[in-house]
């Protein structure tokens, strides 16, 4: 069992190797159980903060469960680690739009489009 635990310390889904928990988080995410997926992913991110994939999936789980401030923080952390992660830029733009902050969103949406090869005509 990991020394780093999330807020849900009595749940079976927090046990196992990081690979098992990653797989479990993916299953919960695919089942649209975003809060549970986030609970698992929070522990994985705490254990390996340098890893982009768990952090990006955590941001997506937060976004889909309408925890937009947390999604924003995770997406900014992803972009700090990988500035050319176009999906993180797109998601950050969409997250900011969803928070009613279109001016803050615009630069991230432009960067995401450029990274995806979509340039203004």
mmCIF file of N, CA, C and O in Angstrom, residues 22-117:
data_model
loop_
_atom_site.group_PDB
_atom_site.id
_atom_site.type_symbol
_atom_site.label_atom_id
_atom_site.label_comp_id
_atom_site.label_asym_id
_atom_site.label_seq_id
_atom_site.Cartn_x
_atom_site.Cartn_y
_atom_site.Cartn_z
ATOM 1 N N UNK A 22 -3.849 2.811 -11.909
ATOM 2 C CA UNK A 22 -4.010 3.558 -13.166
ATOM 3 C C UNK A 22 -5.092 2.894 -14.023
ATOM 4 O O UNK A 22 -5.976 3.558 -14.555
ATOM 5 N N UNK A 23 -5.014 1.581 -14.133
ATOM 6 C CA UNK A 23 -6.017 0.846 -14.913
ATOM 7 C C UNK A 23 -7.405 1.009 -14.300
ATOM 8 O O UNK A 23 -8.392 1.225 -15.009
ATOM 9 N N UNK A 24 -7.481 0.928 -12.988
ATOM 10 C CA UNK A 24 -8.752 1.072 -12.279
ATOM 11 C C UNK A 24 -9.326 2.471 -12.490
ATOM 12 O O UNK A 24 -10.517 2.633 -12.741
ATOM 13 N N UNK A 25 -8.472 3.478 -12.417
ATOM 14 C CA UNK A 25 -8.936 4.856 -12.642
ATOM 15 C C UNK A 25 -9.494 5.004 -14.052
ATOM 16 O O UNK A 25 -10.531 5.650 -14.247
ATOM 17 N N UNK A 26 -8.828 4.381 -15.015
ATOM 18 C CA UNK A 26 -9.316 4.432 -16.391
ATOM 19 C C UNK A 26 -10.681 3.784 -16.532
ATOM 20 O O UNK A 26 -11.550 4.300 -17.252
ATOM 21 N N UNK A 27 -10.879 2.678 -15.845
ATOM 22 C CA UNK A 27 -12.183 2.011 -15.898
ATOM 23 C C UNK A 27 -13.279 2.889 -15.299
ATOM 24 O O UNK A 27 -14.374 2.996 -15.865
ATOM 25 N N UNK A 28 -12.990 3.501 -14.159
ATOM 26 C CA UNK A 28 -13.991 4.387 -13.551
ATOM 27 C C UNK A 28 -14.253 5.597 -14.439
ATOM 28 O O UNK A 28 -15.397 6.028 -14.583
ATOM 29 N N UNK A 29 -13.208 6.139 -15.053
ATOM 30 C CA UNK A 29 -13.388 7.278 -15.949
ATOM 31 C C UNK A 29 -14.271 6.884 -17.133
ATOM 32 O O UNK A 29 -15.216 7.598 -17.481
ATOM 33 N N UNK A 30 -13.977 5.753 -17.746
ATOM 34 C CA UNK A 30 -14.771 5.285 -18.894
ATOM 35 C C UNK A 30 -16.225 5.021 -18.507
ATOM 36 O O UNK A 30 -17.126 5.186 -19.328
ATOM 37 N N UNK A 31 -16.449 4.618 -17.258
ATOM 38 C CA UNK A 31 -17.805 4.390 -16.763
ATOM 39 C C UNK A 31 -18.488 5.696 -16.332
ATOM 40 O O UNK A 31 -19.592 5.667 -15.810
ATOM 41 N N UNK A 32 -17.814 6.808 -16.552
ATOM 42 C CA UNK A 32 -18.308 8.142 -16.191
ATOM 43 C C UNK A 32 -18.492 8.312 -14.686
ATOM 44 O O UNK A 32 -19.301 9.094 -14.225
ATOM 45 N N UNK A 33 -17.683 7.580 -13.930
ATOM 46 C CA UNK A 33 -17.627 7.712 -12.469
ATOM 47 C C UNK A 33 -16.442 8.625 -12.166
ATOM 48 O O UNK A 33 -15.411 8.199 -11.642
ATOM 49 N N UNK A 34 -16.609 9.899 -12.510
ATOM 50 C CA UNK A 34 -15.494 10.834 -12.493
ATOM 51 C C UNK A 34 -14.983 11.141 -11.095
ATOM 52 O O UNK A 34 -13.782 11.322 -10.903
ATOM 53 N N UNK A 35 -15.850 11.185 -10.115
ATOM 54 C CA UNK A 35 -15.418 11.474 -8.746
ATOM 55 C C UNK A 35 -14.544 10.343 -8.223
ATOM 56 O O UNK A 35 -13.494 10.585 -7.609
ATOM 57 N N UNK A 36 -14.933 9.103 -8.498
ATOM 58 C CA UNK A 36 -14.135 7.958 -8.067
ATOM 59 C C UNK A 36 -12.805 7.918 -8.810
ATOM 60 O O UNK A 36 -11.751 7.681 -8.211
ATOM 61 N N UNK A 37 -12.857 8.163 -10.120
ATOM 62 C CA UNK A 37 -11.614 8.203 -10.902
ATOM 63 C C UNK A 37 -10.671 9.255 -10.326
ATOM 64 O O UNK A 37 -9.473 9.009 -10.177
ATOM 65 N N UNK A 38 -11.209 10.422 -9.997
ATOM 66 C CA UNK A 38 -10.382 11.496 -9.441
ATOM 67 C C UNK A 38 -9.776 11.095 -8.100
ATOM 68 O O UNK A 38 -8.616 11.420 -7.816
ATOM 69 N N UNK A 39 -10.528 10.378 -7.292
ATOM 70 C CA UNK A 39 -10.001 9.939 -5.990
ATOM 71 C C UNK A 39 -8.793 9.030 -6.174
ATOM 72 O O UNK A 39 -7.798 9.151 -5.452
ATOM 73 N N UNK A 40 -8.861 8.148 -7.139
ATOM 74 C CA UNK A 40 -7.736 7.248 -7.409
ATOM 75 C C UNK A 40 -6.570 8.035 -7.988
ATOM 76 O O UNK A 40 -5.417 7.877 -7.570
ATOM 77 N N UNK A 41 -6.863 8.883 -8.947
ATOM 78 C CA UNK A 41 -5.821 9.633 -9.648
ATOM 79 C C UNK A 41 -5.103 10.627 -8.743
ATOM 80 O O UNK A 41 -3.912 10.887 -8.929
ATOM 81 N N UNK A 42 -5.792 11.163 -7.757
ATOM 82 C CA UNK A 42 -5.162 12.102 -6.833
ATOM 83 C C UNK A 42 -3.963 11.449 -6.143
ATOM 84 O O UNK A 42 -2.900 12.053 -6.021
ATOM 85 N N UNK A 43 -4.137 10.209 -5.723
ATOM 86 C CA UNK A 43 -3.034 9.482 -5.100
ATOM 87 C C UNK A 43 -1.897 9.218 -6.067
ATOM 88 O O UNK A 43 -0.723 9.368 -5.723
ATOM 89 N N UNK A 44 -2.234 8.846 -7.299
ATOM 90 C CA UNK A 44 -1.194 8.593 -8.297
ATOM 91 C C UNK A 44 -0.403 9.852 -8.622
ATOM 92 O O UNK A 44 0.820 9.815 -8.752
ATOM 93 N N UNK A 45 -1.096 10.973 -8.742
ATOM 94 C CA UNK A 45 -0.418 12.241 -9.032
ATOM 95 C C UNK A 45 0.487 12.641 -7.873
ATOM 96 O O UNK A 45 1.607 13.115 -8.079
ATOM 97 N N UNK A 46 0.031 12.416 -6.654
ATOM 98 C CA UNK A 46 0.858 12.747 -5.488
ATOM 99 C C UNK A 46 2.129 11.887 -5.448
ATOM 100 O O UNK A 46 3.186 12.360 -5.046
ATOM 101 N N UNK A 47 2.012 10.643 -5.884
ATOM 102 C CA UNK A 47 3.161 9.741 -5.876
ATOM 103 C C UNK A 47 4.157 10.047 -6.994
ATOM 104 O O UNK A 47 5.355 9.829 -6.821
ATOM 105 N N UNK A 48 3.655 10.510 -8.127
ATOM 106 C CA UNK A 48 4.525 10.761 -9.284
ATOM 107 C C UNK A 48 4.105 12.072 -9.953
ATOM 108 O O UNK A 48 3.543 12.072 -11.042
ATOM 109 N N UNK A 49 4.362 13.201 -9.295
ATOM 110 C CA UNK A 49 3.886 14.486 -9.826
ATOM 111 C C UNK A 49 4.488 14.860 -11.170
ATOM 112 O O UNK A 49 3.935 15.692 -11.882
ATOM 113 N N UNK A 50 5.593 14.236 -11.529
ATOM 114 C CA UNK A 50 6.234 14.556 -12.809
ATOM 115 C C UNK A 50 5.536 13.889 -13.990
ATOM 116 O O UNK A 50 5.764 14.268 -15.131
ATOM 117 N N UNK A 51 4.691 12.910 -13.737
ATOM 118 C CA UNK A 51 3.982 12.199 -14.799
ATOM 119 C C UNK A 51 2.819 13.032 -15.331
ATOM 120 O O UNK A 51 1.968 13.471 -14.568
ATOM 121 N N UNK A 52 2.772 13.225 -16.624
ATOM 122 C CA UNK A 52 1.747 14.063 -17.242
ATOM 123 C C UNK A 52 0.419 13.316 -17.422
ATOM 124 O O UNK A 52 -0.644 13.868 -17.178
ATOM 125 N N UNK A 53 0.467 12.054 -17.823
ATOM 126 C CA UNK A 53 -0.759 11.319 -18.153
ATOM 127 C C UNK A 53 -1.747 11.225 -16.984
ATOM 128 O O UNK A 53 -2.933 11.522 -17.171
ATOM 129 N N UNK A 54 -1.321 10.821 -15.775
ATOM 130 C CA UNK A 54 -2.289 10.776 -14.677
ATOM 131 C C UNK A 54 -2.851 12.152 -14.340
ATOM 132 O O UNK A 54 -4.032 12.300 -14.035
ATOM 133 N N UNK A 55 -2.020 13.165 -14.422
ATOM 134 C CA UNK A 55 -2.464 14.527 -14.119
ATOM 135 C C UNK A 55 -3.487 15.003 -15.160
ATOM 136 O O UNK A 55 -4.473 15.656 -14.825
ATOM 137 N N UNK A 56 -3.259 14.663 -16.420
ATOM 138 C CA UNK A 56 -4.195 15.057 -17.472
ATOM 139 C C UNK A 56 -5.524 14.334 -17.310
ATOM 140 O O UNK A 56 -6.589 14.948 -17.446
ATOM 141 N N UNK A 57 -5.490 13.049 -16.981
ATOM 142 C CA UNK A 57 -6.736 12.323 -16.752
ATOM 143 C C UNK A 57 -7.442 12.847 -15.503
ATOM 144 O O UNK A 57 -8.674 12.947 -15.488
ATOM 145 N N UNK A 58 -6.686 13.218 -14.489
ATOM 146 C CA UNK A 58 -7.279 13.825 -13.292
ATOM 147 C C UNK A 58 -7.974 15.129 -13.656
ATOM 148 O O UNK A 58 -9.104 15.383 -13.226
ATOM 149 N N UNK A 59 -7.332 15.955 -14.468
ATOM 150 C CA UNK A 59 -7.949 17.215 -14.908
ATOM 151 C C UNK A 59 -9.246 16.941 -15.663
ATOM 152 O O UNK A 59 -10.250 17.636 -15.469
ATOM 153 N N UNK A 60 -9.236 15.925 -16.518
ATOM 154 C CA UNK A 60 -10.446 15.567 -17.257
ATOM 155 C C UNK A 60 -11.558 15.104 -16.318
ATOM 156 O O UNK A 60 -12.724 15.452 -16.502
ATOM 157 N N UNK A 61 -11.197 14.320 -15.299
ATOM 158 C CA UNK A 61 -12.196 13.867 -14.325
ATOM 159 C C UNK A 61 -12.777 15.052 -13.572
ATOM 160 O O UNK A 61 -13.993 15.126 -13.356
ATOM 161 N N UNK A 62 -11.923 15.994 -13.191
ATOM 162 C CA UNK A 62 -12.414 17.198 -12.522
ATOM 163 C C UNK A 62 -13.324 17.998 -13.449
ATOM 164 O O UNK A 62 -14.379 18.488 -13.042
ATOM 165 N N UNK A 63 -12.936 18.141 -14.692
ATOM 166 C CA UNK A 63 -13.737 18.897 -15.663
ATOM 167 C C UNK A 63 -15.124 18.275 -15.810
ATOM 168 O O UNK A 63 -16.137 18.968 -15.738
ATOM 169 N N UNK A 64 -15.162 16.966 -15.997
ATOM 170 C CA UNK A 64 -16.440 16.287 -16.210
ATOM 171 C C UNK A 64 -17.300 16.238 -14.956
ATOM 172 O O UNK A 64 -18.515 16.052 -15.064
ATOM 173 N N UNK A 65 -16.702 16.410 -13.794
ATOM 174 C CA UNK A 65 -17.485 16.447 -12.555
ATOM 175 C C UNK A 65 -17.706 17.884 -12.084
ATOM 176 O O UNK A 65 -18.099 18.103 -10.945
ATOM 177 N N UNK A 66 -17.446 18.838 -12.985
ATOM 178 C CA UNK A 66 -17.699 20.267 -12.749
ATOM 179 C C UNK A 66 -16.885 20.846 -11.602
ATOM 180 O O UNK A 66 -17.288 21.823 -10.985
ATOM 181 N N UNK A 67 -15.714 20.271 -11.344
ATOM 182 C CA UNK A 67 -14.798 20.854 -10.360
ATOM 183 C C UNK A 67 -13.741 21.619 -11.153
ATOM 184 O O UNK A 67 -12.599 21.204 -11.301
ATOM 185 N N UNK A 68 -14.201 22.761 -11.672
ATOM 186 C CA UNK A 68 -13.434 23.489 -12.672
ATOM 187 C C UNK A 68 -12.180 24.153 -12.116
ATOM 188 O O UNK A 68 -11.176 24.250 -12.823
ATOM 189 N N UNK A 69 -12.209 24.613 -10.899
ATOM 190 C CA UNK A 69 -11.017 25.221 -10.306
ATOM 191 C C UNK A 69 -9.905 24.179 -10.170
ATOM 192 O O UNK A 69 -8.740 24.459 -10.471
ATOM 193 N N UNK A 70 -10.278 22.986 -9.749
ATOM 194 C CA UNK A 70 -9.289 21.906 -9.641
ATOM 195 C C UNK A 70 -8.798 21.488 -11.018
ATOM 196 O O UNK A 70 -7.610 21.218 -11.204
ATOM 197 N N UNK A 71 -9.707 21.431 -11.995
ATOM 198 C CA UNK A 71 -9.307 21.092 -13.367
ATOM 199 C C UNK A 71 -8.316 22.122 -13.891
ATOM 200 O O UNK A 71 -7.281 21.761 -14.471
ATOM 201 N N UNK A 72 -8.603 23.385 -13.659
ATOM 202 C CA UNK A 72 -7.700 24.448 -14.105
ATOM 203 C C UNK A 72 -6.312 24.291 -13.497
ATOM 204 O O UNK A 72 -5.291 24.390 -14.197
ATOM 205 N N UNK A 73 -6.258 24.031 -12.203
ATOM 206 C CA UNK A 73 -4.955 23.878 -11.531
ATOM 207 C C UNK A 73 -4.162 22.707 -12.109
ATOM 208 O O UNK A 73 -2.955 22.826 -12.357
ATOM 209 N N UNK A 74 -4.824 21.586 -12.347
ATOM 210 C CA UNK A 74 -4.125 20.418 -12.898
ATOM 211 C C UNK A 74 -3.671 20.669 -14.331
ATOM 212 O O UNK A 74 -2.567 20.278 -14.721
ATOM 213 N N UNK A 75 -4.506 21.345 -15.111
ATOM 214 C CA UNK A 75 -4.132 21.630 -16.496
ATOM 215 C C UNK A 75 -2.945 22.591 -16.558
ATOM 216 O O UNK A 75 -2.049 22.433 -17.397
ATOM 217 N N UNK A 76 -2.923 23.566 -15.677
ATOM 218 C CA UNK A 76 -1.768 24.472 -15.628
ATOM 219 C C UNK A 76 -0.498 23.697 -15.235
ATOM 220 O O UNK A 76 0.586 23.946 -15.776
ATOM 221 N N UNK A 77 -0.644 22.746 -14.317
ATOM 222 C CA UNK A 77 0.507 21.927 -13.924
ATOM 223 C C UNK A 77 0.984 21.063 -15.094
ATOM 224 O O UNK A 77 2.191 20.885 -15.283
ATOM 225 N N UNK A 78 0.051 20.539 -15.876
ATOM 226 C CA UNK A 78 0.433 19.759 -17.056
ATOM 227 C C UNK A 78 1.206 20.641 -18.024
ATOM 228 O O UNK A 78 2.266 20.259 -18.526
ATOM 229 N N UNK A 79 0.694 21.839 -18.291
ATOM 230 C CA UNK A 79 1.351 22.731 -19.245
ATOM 231 C C UNK A 79 2.694 23.234 -18.721
ATOM 232 O O UNK A 79 3.596 23.508 -19.517
ATOM 233 N N UNK A 80 2.843 23.334 -17.417
ATOM 234 C CA UNK A 80 4.158 23.680 -16.857
ATOM 235 C C UNK A 80 5.172 22.589 -17.168
ATOM 236 O O UNK A 80 6.337 22.869 -17.423
ATOM 237 N N UNK A 81 4.734 21.335 -17.132
ATOM 238 C CA UNK A 81 5.623 20.203 -17.374
ATOM 239 C C UNK A 81 5.800 19.910 -18.867
ATOM 240 O O UNK A 81 6.833 19.426 -19.287
ATOM 241 N N UNK A 82 4.745 20.174 -19.644
ATOM 242 C CA UNK A 82 4.762 19.861 -21.078
ATOM 243 C C UNK A 82 4.037 20.974 -21.834
ATOM 244 O O UNK A 82 2.853 20.850 -22.137
ATOM 245 N N UNK A 83 4.733 22.064 -22.136
ATOM 246 C CA UNK A 83 4.091 23.236 -22.742
ATOM 247 C C UNK A 83 3.477 22.983 -24.122
ATOM 248 O O UNK A 83 2.658 23.783 -24.568
ATOM 249 N N UNK A 84 3.842 21.900 -24.783
ATOM 250 C CA UNK A 84 3.281 21.621 -26.104
ATOM 251 C C UNK A 84 2.216 20.517 -26.066
ATOM 252 O O UNK A 84 1.865 19.956 -27.101
ATOM 253 N N UNK A 85 1.686 20.232 -24.902
ATOM 254 C CA UNK A 85 0.592 19.265 -24.765
ATOM 255 C C UNK A 85 -0.680 19.956 -25.250
ATOM 256 O O UNK A 85 -1.339 20.682 -24.511
ATOM 257 N N UNK A 86 -1.003 19.758 -26.532
ATOM 258 C CA UNK A 86 -2.091 20.535 -27.135
ATOM 259 C C UNK A 86 -3.445 20.244 -26.500
ATOM 260 O O UNK A 86 -4.276 21.135 -26.363
ATOM 261 N N UNK A 87 -3.687 18.991 -26.085
ATOM 262 C CA UNK A 87 -4.975 18.679 -25.471
ATOM 263 C C UNK A 87 -5.135 19.410 -24.128
ATOM 264 O O UNK A 87 -6.224 19.872 -23.799
ATOM 265 N N UNK A 88 -4.059 19.548 -23.377
ATOM 266 C CA UNK A 88 -4.125 20.286 -22.110
ATOM 267 C C UNK A 88 -4.426 21.755 -22.369
ATOM 268 O O UNK A 88 -5.209 22.369 -21.640
ATOM 269 N N UNK A 89 -3.827 22.321 -23.412
ATOM 270 C CA UNK A 89 -4.114 23.719 -23.748
ATOM 271 C C UNK A 89 -5.573 23.877 -24.157
ATOM 272 O O UNK A 89 -6.256 24.828 -23.739
ATOM 273 N N UNK A 90 -6.072 22.944 -24.975
ATOM 274 C CA UNK A 90 -7.472 22.981 -25.386
ATOM 275 C C UNK A 90 -8.396 22.866 -24.181
ATOM 276 O O UNK A 90 -9.340 23.645 -24.019
ATOM 277 N N UNK A 91 -8.107 21.892 -23.321
ATOM 278 C CA UNK A 91 -8.949 21.709 -22.127
ATOM 279 C C UNK A 91 -8.900 22.908 -21.196
ATOM 280 O O UNK A 91 -9.920 23.285 -20.622
ATOM 281 N N UNK A 92 -7.715 23.512 -21.046
ATOM 282 C CA UNK A 92 -7.625 24.688 -20.187
ATOM 283 C C UNK A 92 -8.466 25.809 -20.772
ATOM 284 O O UNK A 92 -9.208 26.484 -20.045
ATOM 285 N N UNK A 93 -8.388 25.993 -22.079
ATOM 286 C CA UNK A 93 -9.236 27.009 -22.721
ATOM 287 C C UNK A 93 -10.711 26.738 -22.498
ATOM 288 O O UNK A 93 -11.482 27.637 -22.142
ATOM 289 N N UNK A 94 -11.116 25.497 -22.665
ATOM 290 C CA UNK A 94 -12.532 25.145 -22.468
ATOM 291 C C UNK A 94 -12.943 25.286 -21.004
ATOM 292 O O UNK A 94 -14.061 25.702 -20.695
ATOM 293 N N UNK A 95 -12.037 24.938 -20.104
ATOM 294 C CA UNK A 95 -12.321 25.070 -18.668
ATOM 295 C C UNK A 95 -12.522 26.536 -18.303
ATOM 296 O O UNK A 95 -13.454 26.883 -17.568
ATOM 297 N N UNK A 96 -11.656 27.385 -18.823
ATOM 298 C CA UNK A 96 -11.779 28.821 -18.540
ATOM 299 C C UNK A 96 -13.057 29.384 -19.160
ATOM 300 O O UNK A 96 -13.741 30.208 -18.535
ATOM 301 N N UNK A 97 -13.404 28.946 -20.362
ATOM 302 C CA UNK A 97 -14.669 29.379 -20.972
ATOM 303 C C UNK A 97 -15.850 28.963 -20.107
ATOM 304 O O UNK A 97 -16.768 29.753 -19.881
ATOM 305 N N UNK A 98 -15.811 27.740 -19.637
ATOM 306 C CA UNK A 98 -16.900 27.217 -18.813
ATOM 307 C C UNK A 98 -17.028 27.981 -17.494
ATOM 308 O O UNK A 98 -18.099 28.028 -16.906
ATOM 309 N N UNK A 99 -15.928 28.586 -17.048
ATOM 310 C CA UNK A 99 -15.951 29.406 -15.839
ATOM 311 C C UNK A 99 -16.372 30.845 -16.155
ATOM 312 O O UNK A 99 -16.362 31.693 -15.266
ATOM 313 N N UNK A 100 -16.693 31.129 -17.408
ATOM 314 C CA UNK A 100 -17.100 32.481 -17.789
ATOM 315 C C UNK A 100 -15.922 33.418 -17.975
ATOM 316 O O UNK A 100 -16.050 34.625 -17.753
ATOM 317 N N UNK A 101 -14.775 32.888 -18.390
ATOM 318 C CA UNK A 101 -13.557 33.684 -18.544
ATOM 319 C C UNK A 101 -13.026 33.569 -19.986
ATOM 320 O O UNK A 101 -11.936 33.086 -20.225
ATOM 321 N N UNK A 102 -13.814 34.039 -20.969
ATOM 322 C CA UNK A 102 -13.416 33.860 -22.370
ATOM 323 C C UNK A 102 -12.120 34.575 -22.737
ATOM 324 O O UNK A 102 -11.361 34.080 -23.575
ATOM 325 N N UNK A 103 -11.852 35.715 -22.138
ATOM 326 C CA UNK A 103 -10.607 36.429 -22.454
ATOM 327 C C UNK A 103 -9.387 35.653 -21.973
ATOM 328 O O UNK A 103 -8.351 35.639 -22.645
ATOM 329 N N UNK A 104 -9.500 34.999 -20.810
ATOM 330 C CA UNK A 104 -8.410 34.164 -20.310
ATOM 331 C C UNK A 104 -8.257 32.904 -21.158
ATOM 332 O O UNK A 104 -7.152 32.369 -21.308
ATOM 333 N N UNK A 105 -9.374 32.425 -21.711
ATOM 334 C CA UNK A 105 -9.368 31.185 -22.488
ATOM 335 C C UNK A 105 -8.750 31.358 -23.869
ATOM 336 O O UNK A 105 -8.109 30.426 -24.384
ATOM 337 N N UNK A 106 -8.936 32.513 -24.478
ATOM 338 C CA UNK A 106 -8.561 32.721 -25.879
ATOM 339 C C UNK A 106 -7.119 32.343 -26.209
ATOM 340 O O UNK A 106 -6.888 31.632 -27.199
ATOM 341 N N UNK A 107 -6.111 32.770 -25.433
ATOM 342 C CA UNK A 107 -4.741 32.398 -25.804
ATOM 343 C C UNK A 107 -4.501 30.890 -25.795
ATOM 344 O O UNK A 107 -3.783 30.365 -26.644
ATOM 345 N N UNK A 108 -5.102 30.184 -24.849
ATOM 346 C CA UNK A 108 -4.917 28.730 -24.772
ATOM 347 C C UNK A 108 -5.595 28.031 -25.941
ATOM 348 O O UNK A 108 -5.061 27.054 -26.482
ATOM 349 N N UNK A 109 -6.749 28.538 -26.344
ATOM 350 C CA UNK A 109 -7.438 27.951 -27.487
ATOM 351 C C UNK A 109 -6.665 28.204 -28.777
ATOM 352 O O UNK A 109 -6.592 27.318 -29.648
ATOM 353 N N UNK A 110 -6.058 29.378 -28.903
ATOM 354 C CA UNK A 110 -5.222 29.662 -30.089
ATOM 355 C C UNK A 110 -3.998 28.749 -30.121
ATOM 356 O O UNK A 110 -3.648 28.200 -31.170
ATOM 357 N N UNK A 111 -3.339 28.589 -28.978
ATOM 358 C CA UNK A 111 -2.167 27.706 -28.905
ATOM 359 C C UNK A 111 -2.571 26.270 -29.242
ATOM 360 O O UNK A 111 -1.883 25.590 -30.009
ATOM 361 N N UNK A 112 -3.686 25.805 -28.691
ATOM 362 C CA UNK A 112 -4.146 24.440 -28.959
ATOM 363 C C UNK A 112 -4.409 24.247 -30.446
ATOM 364 O O UNK A 112 -4.022 23.218 -31.020
ATOM 365 N N UNK A 113 -5.042 25.221 -31.066
ATOM 366 C CA UNK A 113 -5.323 25.123 -32.502
ATOM 367 C C UNK A 113 -4.021 25.091 -33.302
ATOM 368 O O UNK A 113 -3.862 24.278 -34.220
ATOM 369 N N UNK A 114 -3.078 25.949 -32.948
ATOM 370 C CA UNK A 114 -1.795 25.982 -33.661
ATOM 371 C C UNK A 114 -1.037 24.674 -33.492
ATOM 372 O O UNK A 114 -0.474 24.140 -34.447
ATOM 373 N N UNK A 115 -1.035 24.131 -32.267
ATOM 374 C CA UNK A 115 -0.343 22.864 -32.018
ATOM 375 C C UNK A 115 -0.996 21.701 -32.768
ATOM 376 O O UNK A 115 -0.340 20.715 -33.089
ATOM 377 N N UNK A 116 -2.303 21.829 -33.039
ATOM 378 C CA UNK A 116 -3.013 20.803 -33.792
ATOM 379 C C UNK A 116 -2.917 21.038 -35.302
ATOM 380 O O UNK A 116 -3.503 20.287 -36.083
ATOM 381 N N UNK A 117 -2.213 22.116 -35.705
ATOM 382 C CA UNK A 117 -2.056 22.395 -37.113
ATOM 383 C C UNK A 117 -3.207 23.150 -37.741
ATOM 384 O O UNK A 117 -3.360 23.196 -38.954
#
